[in-house]
PDB file of C-alpha atoms in Angstrom:
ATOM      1  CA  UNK A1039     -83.888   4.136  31.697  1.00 54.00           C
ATOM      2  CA  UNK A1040     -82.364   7.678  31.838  1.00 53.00           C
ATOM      3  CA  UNK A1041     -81.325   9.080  28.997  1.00 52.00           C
ATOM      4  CA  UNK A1042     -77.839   9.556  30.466  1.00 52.00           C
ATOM      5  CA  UNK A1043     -77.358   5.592  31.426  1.00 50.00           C
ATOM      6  CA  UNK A1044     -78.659   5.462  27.748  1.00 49.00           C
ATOM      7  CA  UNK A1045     -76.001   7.820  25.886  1.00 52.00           C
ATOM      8  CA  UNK A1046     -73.139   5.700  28.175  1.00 52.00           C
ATOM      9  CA  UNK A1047     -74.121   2.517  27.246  1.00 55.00           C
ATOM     10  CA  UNK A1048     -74.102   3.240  23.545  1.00 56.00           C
ATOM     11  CA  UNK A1049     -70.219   4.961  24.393  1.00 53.00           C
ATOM     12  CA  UNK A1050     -68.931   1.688  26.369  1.00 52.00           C
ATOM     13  CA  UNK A1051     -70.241  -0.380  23.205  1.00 53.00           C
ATOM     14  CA  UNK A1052     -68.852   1.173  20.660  1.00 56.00           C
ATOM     15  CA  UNK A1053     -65.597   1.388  22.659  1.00 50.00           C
ATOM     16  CA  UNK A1054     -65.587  -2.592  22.752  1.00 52.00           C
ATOM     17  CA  UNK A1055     -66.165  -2.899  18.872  1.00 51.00           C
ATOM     18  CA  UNK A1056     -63.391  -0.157  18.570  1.00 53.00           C
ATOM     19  CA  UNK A1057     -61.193  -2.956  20.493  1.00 51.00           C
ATOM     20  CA  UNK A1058     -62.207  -5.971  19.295  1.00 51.00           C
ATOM     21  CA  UNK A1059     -59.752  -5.718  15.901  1.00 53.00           C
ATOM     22  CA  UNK A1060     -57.104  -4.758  17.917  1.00 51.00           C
ATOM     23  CA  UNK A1061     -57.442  -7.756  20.524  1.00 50.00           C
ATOM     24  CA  UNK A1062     -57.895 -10.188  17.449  1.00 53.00           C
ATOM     25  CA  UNK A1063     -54.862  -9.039  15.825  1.00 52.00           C
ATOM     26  CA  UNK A1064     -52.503  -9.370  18.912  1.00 58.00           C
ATOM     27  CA  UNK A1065     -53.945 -12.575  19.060  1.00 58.00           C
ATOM     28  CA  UNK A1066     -52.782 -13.499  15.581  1.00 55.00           C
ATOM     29  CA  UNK A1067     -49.411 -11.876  15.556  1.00 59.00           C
ATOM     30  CA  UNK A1068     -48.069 -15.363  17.164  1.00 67.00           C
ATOM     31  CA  UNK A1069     -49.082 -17.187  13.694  1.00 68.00           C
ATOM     32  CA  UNK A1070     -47.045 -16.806  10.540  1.00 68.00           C
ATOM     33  CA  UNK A1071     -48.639 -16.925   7.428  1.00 78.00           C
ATOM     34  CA  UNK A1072     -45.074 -17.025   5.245  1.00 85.00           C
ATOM     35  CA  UNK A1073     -41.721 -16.405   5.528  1.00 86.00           C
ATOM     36  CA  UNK A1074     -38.692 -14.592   3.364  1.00 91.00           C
ATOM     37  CA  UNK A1075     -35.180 -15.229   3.740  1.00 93.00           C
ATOM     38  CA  UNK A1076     -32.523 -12.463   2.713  1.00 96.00           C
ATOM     39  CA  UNK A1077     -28.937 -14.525   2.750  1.00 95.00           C
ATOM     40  CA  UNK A1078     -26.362 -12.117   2.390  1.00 95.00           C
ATOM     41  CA  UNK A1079     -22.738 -12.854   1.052  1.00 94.00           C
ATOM     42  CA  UNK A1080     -20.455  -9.931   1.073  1.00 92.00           C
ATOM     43  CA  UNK A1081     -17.044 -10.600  -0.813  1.00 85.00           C
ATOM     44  CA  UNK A1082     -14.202  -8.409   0.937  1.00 78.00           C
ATOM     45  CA  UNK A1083     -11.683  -8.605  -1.885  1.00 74.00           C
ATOM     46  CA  UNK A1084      -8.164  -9.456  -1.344  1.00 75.00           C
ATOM     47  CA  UNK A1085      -6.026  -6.222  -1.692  1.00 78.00           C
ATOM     48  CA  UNK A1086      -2.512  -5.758  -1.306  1.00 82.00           C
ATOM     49  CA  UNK A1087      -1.401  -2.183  -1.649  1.00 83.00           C
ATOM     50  CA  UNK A1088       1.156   0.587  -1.208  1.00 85.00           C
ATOM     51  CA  UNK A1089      -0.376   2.478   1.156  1.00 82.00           C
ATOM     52  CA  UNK A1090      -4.100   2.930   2.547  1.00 79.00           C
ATOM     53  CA  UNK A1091      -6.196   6.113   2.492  1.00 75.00           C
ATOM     54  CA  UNK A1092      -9.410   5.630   3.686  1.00 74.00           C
ATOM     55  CA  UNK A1093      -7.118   3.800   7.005  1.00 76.00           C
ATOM     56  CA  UNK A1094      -7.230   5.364  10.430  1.00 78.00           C
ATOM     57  CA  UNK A1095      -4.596   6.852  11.002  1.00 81.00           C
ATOM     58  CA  UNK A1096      -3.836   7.386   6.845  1.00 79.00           C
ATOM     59  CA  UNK A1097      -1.220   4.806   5.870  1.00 81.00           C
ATOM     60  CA  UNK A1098       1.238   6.683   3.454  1.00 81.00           C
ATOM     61  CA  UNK A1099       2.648   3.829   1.166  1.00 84.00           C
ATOM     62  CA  UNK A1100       5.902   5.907  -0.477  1.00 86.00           C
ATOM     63  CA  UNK A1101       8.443   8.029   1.626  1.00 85.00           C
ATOM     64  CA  UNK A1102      11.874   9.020   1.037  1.00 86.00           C
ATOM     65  CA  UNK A1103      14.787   9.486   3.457  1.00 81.00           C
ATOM     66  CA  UNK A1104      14.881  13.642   2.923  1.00 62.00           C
ATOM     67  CA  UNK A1105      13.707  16.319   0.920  1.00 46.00           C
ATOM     68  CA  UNK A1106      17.503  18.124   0.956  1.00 47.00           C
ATOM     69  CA  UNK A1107      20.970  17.877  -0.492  1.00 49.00           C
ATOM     70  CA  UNK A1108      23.927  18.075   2.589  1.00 53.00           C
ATOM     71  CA  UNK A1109      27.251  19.370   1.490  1.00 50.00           C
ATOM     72  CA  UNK A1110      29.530  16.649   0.077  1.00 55.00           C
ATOM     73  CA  UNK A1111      31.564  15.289   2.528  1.00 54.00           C
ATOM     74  CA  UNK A1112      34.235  12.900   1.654  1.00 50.00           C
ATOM     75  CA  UNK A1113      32.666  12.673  -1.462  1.00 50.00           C
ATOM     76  CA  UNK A1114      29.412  11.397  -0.461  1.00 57.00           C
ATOM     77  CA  UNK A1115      26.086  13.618   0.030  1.00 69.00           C
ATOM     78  CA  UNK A1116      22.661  12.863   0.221  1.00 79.00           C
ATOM     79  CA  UNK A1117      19.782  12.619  -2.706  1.00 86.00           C
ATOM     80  CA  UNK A1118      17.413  15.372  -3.397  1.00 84.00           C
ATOM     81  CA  UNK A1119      14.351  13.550  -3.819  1.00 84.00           C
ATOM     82  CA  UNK A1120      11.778  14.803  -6.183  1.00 81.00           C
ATOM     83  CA  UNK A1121       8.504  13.690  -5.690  1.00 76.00           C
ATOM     84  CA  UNK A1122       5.791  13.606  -8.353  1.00 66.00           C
ATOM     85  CA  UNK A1123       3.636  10.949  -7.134  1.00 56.00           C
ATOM     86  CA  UNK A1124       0.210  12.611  -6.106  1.00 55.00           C
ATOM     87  CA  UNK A1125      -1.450  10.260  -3.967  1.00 57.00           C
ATOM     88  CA  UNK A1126       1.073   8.048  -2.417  1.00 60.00           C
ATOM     89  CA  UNK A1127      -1.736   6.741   0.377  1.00 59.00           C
ATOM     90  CA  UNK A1128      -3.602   5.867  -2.629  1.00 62.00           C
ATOM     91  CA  UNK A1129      -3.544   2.637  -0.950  1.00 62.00           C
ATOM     92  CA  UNK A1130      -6.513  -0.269  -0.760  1.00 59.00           C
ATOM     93  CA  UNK A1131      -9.554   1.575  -1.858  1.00 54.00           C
ATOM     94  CA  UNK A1132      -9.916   1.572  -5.804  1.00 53.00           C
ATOM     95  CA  UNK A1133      -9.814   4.977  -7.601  1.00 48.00           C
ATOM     96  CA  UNK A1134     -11.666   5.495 -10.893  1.00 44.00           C
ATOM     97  CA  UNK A1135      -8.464   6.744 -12.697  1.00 44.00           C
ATOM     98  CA  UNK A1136      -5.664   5.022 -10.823  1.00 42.00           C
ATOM     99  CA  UNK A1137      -7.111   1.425  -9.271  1.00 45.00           C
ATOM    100  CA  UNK A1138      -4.779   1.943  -6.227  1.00 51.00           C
ATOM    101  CA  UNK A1139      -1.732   2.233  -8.444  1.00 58.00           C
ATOM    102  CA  UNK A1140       1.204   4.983  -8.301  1.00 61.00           C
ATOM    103  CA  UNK A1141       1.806   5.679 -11.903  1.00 58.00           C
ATOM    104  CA  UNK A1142       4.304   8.684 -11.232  1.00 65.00           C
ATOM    105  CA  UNK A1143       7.410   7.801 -10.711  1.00 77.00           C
ATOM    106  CA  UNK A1144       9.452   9.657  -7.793  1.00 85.00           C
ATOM    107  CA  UNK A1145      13.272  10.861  -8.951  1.00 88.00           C
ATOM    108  CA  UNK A1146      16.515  11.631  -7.353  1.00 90.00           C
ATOM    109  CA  UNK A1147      19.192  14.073  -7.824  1.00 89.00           C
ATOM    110  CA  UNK A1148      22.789  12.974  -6.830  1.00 91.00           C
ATOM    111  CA  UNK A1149      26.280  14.074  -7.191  1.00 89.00           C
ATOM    112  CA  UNK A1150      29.190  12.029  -6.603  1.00 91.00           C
ATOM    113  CA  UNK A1151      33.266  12.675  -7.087  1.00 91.00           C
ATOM    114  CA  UNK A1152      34.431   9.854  -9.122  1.00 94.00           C
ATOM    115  CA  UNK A1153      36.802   7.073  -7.179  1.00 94.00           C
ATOM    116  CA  UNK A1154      34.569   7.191  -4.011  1.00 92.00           C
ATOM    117  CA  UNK A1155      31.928   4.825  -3.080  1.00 92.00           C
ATOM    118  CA  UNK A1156      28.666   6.137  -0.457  1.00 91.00           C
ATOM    119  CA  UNK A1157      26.690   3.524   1.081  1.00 91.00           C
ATOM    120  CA  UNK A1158      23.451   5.484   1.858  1.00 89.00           C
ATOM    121  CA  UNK A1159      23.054   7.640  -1.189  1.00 90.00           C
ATOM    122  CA  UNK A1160      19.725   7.452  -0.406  1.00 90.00           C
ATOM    123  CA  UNK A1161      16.493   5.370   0.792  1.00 92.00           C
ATOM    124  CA  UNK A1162      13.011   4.620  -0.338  1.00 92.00           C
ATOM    125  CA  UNK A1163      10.590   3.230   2.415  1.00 92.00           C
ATOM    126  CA  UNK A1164       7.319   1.066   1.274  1.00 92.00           C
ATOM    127  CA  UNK A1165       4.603   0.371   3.664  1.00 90.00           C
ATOM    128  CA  UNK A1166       2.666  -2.799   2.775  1.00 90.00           C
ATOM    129  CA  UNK A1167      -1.071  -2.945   3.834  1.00 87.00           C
ATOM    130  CA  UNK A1168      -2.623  -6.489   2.955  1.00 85.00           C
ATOM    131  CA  UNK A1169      -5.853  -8.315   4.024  1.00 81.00           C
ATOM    132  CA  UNK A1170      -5.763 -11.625   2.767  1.00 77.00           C
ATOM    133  CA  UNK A1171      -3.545 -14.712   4.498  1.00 80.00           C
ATOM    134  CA  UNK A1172      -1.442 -15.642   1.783  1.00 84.00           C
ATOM    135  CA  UNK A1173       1.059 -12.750   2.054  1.00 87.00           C
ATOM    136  CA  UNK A1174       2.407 -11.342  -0.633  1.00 90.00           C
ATOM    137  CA  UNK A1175       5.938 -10.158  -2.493  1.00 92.00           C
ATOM    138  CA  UNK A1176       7.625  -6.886  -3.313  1.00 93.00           C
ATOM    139  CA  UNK A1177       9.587  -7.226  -6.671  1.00 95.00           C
ATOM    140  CA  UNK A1178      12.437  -5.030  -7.571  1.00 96.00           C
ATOM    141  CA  UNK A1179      13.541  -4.179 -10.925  1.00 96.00           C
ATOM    142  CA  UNK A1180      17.127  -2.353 -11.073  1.00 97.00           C
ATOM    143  CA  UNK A1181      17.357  -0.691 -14.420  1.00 97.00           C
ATOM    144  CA  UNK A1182      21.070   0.231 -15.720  1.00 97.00           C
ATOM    145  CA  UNK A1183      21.718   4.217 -15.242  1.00 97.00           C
ATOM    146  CA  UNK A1184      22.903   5.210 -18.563  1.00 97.00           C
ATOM    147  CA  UNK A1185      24.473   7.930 -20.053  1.00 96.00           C
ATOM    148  CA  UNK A1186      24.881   7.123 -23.636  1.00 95.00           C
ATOM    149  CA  UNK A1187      26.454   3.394 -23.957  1.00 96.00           C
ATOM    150  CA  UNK A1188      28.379   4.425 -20.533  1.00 97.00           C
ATOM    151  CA  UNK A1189      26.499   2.522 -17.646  1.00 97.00           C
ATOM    152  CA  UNK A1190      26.018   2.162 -13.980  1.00 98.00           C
ATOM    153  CA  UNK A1191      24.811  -1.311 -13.306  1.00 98.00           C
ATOM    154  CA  UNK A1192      23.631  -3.217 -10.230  1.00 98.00           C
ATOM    155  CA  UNK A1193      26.406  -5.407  -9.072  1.00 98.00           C
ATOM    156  CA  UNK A1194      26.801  -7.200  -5.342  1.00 97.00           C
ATOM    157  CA  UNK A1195      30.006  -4.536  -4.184  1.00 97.00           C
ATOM    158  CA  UNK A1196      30.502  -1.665  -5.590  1.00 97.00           C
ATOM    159  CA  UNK A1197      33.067   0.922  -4.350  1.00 96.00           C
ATOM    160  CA  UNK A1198      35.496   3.538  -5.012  1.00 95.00           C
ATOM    161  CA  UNK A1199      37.824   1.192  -7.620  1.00 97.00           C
ATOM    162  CA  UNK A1200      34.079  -0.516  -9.111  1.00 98.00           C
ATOM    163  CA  UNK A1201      31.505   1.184 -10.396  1.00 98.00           C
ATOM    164  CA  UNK A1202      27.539  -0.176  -9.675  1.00 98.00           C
ATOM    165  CA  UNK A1203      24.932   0.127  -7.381  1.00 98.00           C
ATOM    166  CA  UNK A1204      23.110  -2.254  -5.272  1.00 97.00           C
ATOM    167  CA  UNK A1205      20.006  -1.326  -3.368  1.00 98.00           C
ATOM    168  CA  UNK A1206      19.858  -3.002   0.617  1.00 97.00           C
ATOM    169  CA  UNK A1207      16.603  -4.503   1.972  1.00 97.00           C
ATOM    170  CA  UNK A1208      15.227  -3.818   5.649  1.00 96.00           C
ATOM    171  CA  UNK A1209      11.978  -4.722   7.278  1.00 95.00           C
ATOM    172  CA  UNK A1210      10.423  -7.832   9.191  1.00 93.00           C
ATOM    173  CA  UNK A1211       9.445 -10.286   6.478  1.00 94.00           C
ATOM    174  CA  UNK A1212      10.018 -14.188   5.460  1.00 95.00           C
ATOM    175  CA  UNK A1213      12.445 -12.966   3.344  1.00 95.00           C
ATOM    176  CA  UNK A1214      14.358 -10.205   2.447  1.00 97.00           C
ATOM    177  CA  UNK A1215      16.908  -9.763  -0.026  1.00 97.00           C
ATOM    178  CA  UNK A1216      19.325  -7.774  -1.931  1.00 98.00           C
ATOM    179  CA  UNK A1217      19.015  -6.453  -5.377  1.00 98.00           C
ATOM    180  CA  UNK A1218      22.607  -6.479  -7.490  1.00 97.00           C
ATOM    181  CA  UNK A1219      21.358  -7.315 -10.951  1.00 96.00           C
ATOM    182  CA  UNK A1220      18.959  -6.231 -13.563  1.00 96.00           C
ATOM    183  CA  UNK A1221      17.201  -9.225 -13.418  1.00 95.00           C
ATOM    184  CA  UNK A1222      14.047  -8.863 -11.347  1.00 95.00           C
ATOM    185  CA  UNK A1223      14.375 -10.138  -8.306  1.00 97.00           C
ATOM    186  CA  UNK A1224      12.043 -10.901  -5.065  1.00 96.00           C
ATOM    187  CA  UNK A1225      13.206  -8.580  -2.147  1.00 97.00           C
ATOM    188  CA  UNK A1226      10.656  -9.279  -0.076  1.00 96.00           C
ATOM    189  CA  UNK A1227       8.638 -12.248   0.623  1.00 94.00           C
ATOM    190  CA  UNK A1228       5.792 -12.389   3.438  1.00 93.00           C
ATOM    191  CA  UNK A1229       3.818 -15.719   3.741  1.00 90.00           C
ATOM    192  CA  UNK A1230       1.029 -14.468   6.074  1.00 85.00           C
ATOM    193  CA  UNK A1231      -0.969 -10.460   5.988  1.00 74.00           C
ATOM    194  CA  UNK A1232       0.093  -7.816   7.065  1.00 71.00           C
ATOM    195  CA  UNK A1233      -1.337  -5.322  10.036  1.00 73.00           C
ATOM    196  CA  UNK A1234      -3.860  -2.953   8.953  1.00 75.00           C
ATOM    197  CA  UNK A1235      -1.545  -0.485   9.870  1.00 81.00           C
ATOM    198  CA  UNK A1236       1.131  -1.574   7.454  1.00 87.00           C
ATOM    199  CA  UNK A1237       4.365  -3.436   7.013  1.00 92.00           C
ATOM    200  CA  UNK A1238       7.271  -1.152   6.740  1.00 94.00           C
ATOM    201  CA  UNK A1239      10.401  -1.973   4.404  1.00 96.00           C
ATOM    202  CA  UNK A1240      13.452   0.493   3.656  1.00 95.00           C
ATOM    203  CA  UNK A1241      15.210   0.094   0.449  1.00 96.00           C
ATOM    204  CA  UNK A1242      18.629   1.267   0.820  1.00 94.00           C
ATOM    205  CA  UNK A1243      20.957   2.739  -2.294  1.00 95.00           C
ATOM    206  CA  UNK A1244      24.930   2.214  -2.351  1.00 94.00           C
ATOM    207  CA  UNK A1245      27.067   3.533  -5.190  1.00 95.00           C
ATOM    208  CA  UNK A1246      30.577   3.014  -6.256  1.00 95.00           C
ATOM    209  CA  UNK A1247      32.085   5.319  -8.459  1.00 96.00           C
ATOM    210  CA  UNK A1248      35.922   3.831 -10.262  1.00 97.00           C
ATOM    211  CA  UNK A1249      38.481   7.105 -10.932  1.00 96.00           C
ATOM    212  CA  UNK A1250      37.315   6.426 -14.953  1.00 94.00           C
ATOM    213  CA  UNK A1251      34.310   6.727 -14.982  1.00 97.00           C
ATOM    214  CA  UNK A1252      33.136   9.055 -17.729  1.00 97.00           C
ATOM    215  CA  UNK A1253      31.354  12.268 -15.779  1.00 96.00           C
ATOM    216  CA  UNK A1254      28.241  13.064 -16.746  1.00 96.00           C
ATOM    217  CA  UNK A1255      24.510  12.514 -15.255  1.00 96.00           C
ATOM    218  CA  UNK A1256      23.325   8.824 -15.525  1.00 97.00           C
ATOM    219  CA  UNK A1257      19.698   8.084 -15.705  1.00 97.00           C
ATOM    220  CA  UNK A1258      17.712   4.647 -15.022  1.00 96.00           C
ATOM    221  CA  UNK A1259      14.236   3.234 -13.169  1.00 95.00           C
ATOM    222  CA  UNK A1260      14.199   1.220 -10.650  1.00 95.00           C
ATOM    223  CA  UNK A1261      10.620  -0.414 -10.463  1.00 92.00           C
ATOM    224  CA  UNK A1262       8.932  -1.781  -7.345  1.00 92.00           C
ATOM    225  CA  UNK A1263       6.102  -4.321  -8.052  1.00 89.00           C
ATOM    226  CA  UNK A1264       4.125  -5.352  -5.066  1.00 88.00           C
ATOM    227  CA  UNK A1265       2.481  -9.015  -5.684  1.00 87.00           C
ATOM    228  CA  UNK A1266      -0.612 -10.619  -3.688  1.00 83.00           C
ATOM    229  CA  UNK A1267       0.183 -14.067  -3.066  1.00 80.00           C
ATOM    230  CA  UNK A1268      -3.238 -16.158  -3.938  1.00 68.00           C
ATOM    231  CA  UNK A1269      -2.594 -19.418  -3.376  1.00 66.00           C
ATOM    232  CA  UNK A1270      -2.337 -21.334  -0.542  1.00 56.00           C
TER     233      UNK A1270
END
């Protein structure tokens, strides 16, 4: 035998015990020798909030109806809205100092002749995003406006000869009510969730103003508590 058939002989066997592991273990891979299971249970939290940030497009939860003072006309103008709240898309995704809460409150600045009455003094719009079924509430708390012991209170009608305020509910809901007392009171009630995108409600301001009422500024909070609904 030539040394050539010699050298390619010993080549084509040490090819074959090159193989041989490899053919064994394909032939094994069908058999399983154990077996781990991973079960995974994610818990998507039920969150109802004003506003959503991390949403697509943003969802901004707080707006106001302008950013201007018109003229008086008839007695009537419209509120300068200050606003002081920093992240009012704060919204559904928790933040390590304010837990998707709006702490700041926004203000407005409003002038009025007395014995005249304006029924859109102003507006405040809320946009609701929720992800569990149970719906949820938005609770308003009308403070008194004060100036001293003299008082502007929530009442059902004011107008020019009765002083007060009420504050007018709008938006697609189960219910939806007005507020005309200081007694906290549920404005809006939805019994299923919202869209991702957000529920939209306008909160409307009236004022009456009686010819004696003492002139001054009068100052008071009115407090919008939005409530996840739980159970069934």
């Amino acid at each position: 035998m030539s040394k050539k058939l010699i050298a390619g002989a010993g080549i084509v066997a040490s090819l074959a015990v090159a193989l041989a592991p490899l053919a064994t273990f394909a032939a094994d891979a069908a058999y399983n020798s154990d077996v781990h299971t991973d079960t995974l249970n994610v818990n998507v939290l039920p969150t109802c909030a004003f506003g959503a940030a991390n949403a697509t497009p943003v969802v901004t939860g707080v707006a106001h109806n302008n950013a201007s003072n018109t003229p008086l006309v008839n007695g009537t103008n419209s509120a300068t809205w200050s606003v002081v709240t920093a992240n009012d898309n704060l919204g559904m995704t928790p933040d390590a100092a304010e837990q998707t809460e709006h702490p700041s409150a926004d203000s407005a600045a409003y002038s009025i002749y007395a014995g005249t009455a304006d029924d859109n003094m102003g507006t405040t719009t809320l946009k609701v995003v929720c992800n569990q079924p149970n719906g949820y509430k938005i609770k308003v708390t009308a403070g008194e406006l004060a100036q001293g012991t003299d008082k502007i209170s929530p009442i059902a009608s004011p107008s020019a000869s009765t002083t007060g305020y009420k504050i007018t509910t709008a938006g697609t809901a189960d219910t939806v009510a007005p507020v005309i007392s200081t007694t906290a009171t549920e404005a809006v009630i939805k019994n299923s969730a919202s869209a991702a995108t957000g529920d939209e409600f306008t909160f409307t301001y009236s004022i009456g103003v009686a010819a004696g009422t003492k002139a001054g500024t009068y100052t008071g909070d009115v407090v919008y508590t939005l409530v996840q609904q739980l159970g069934a």
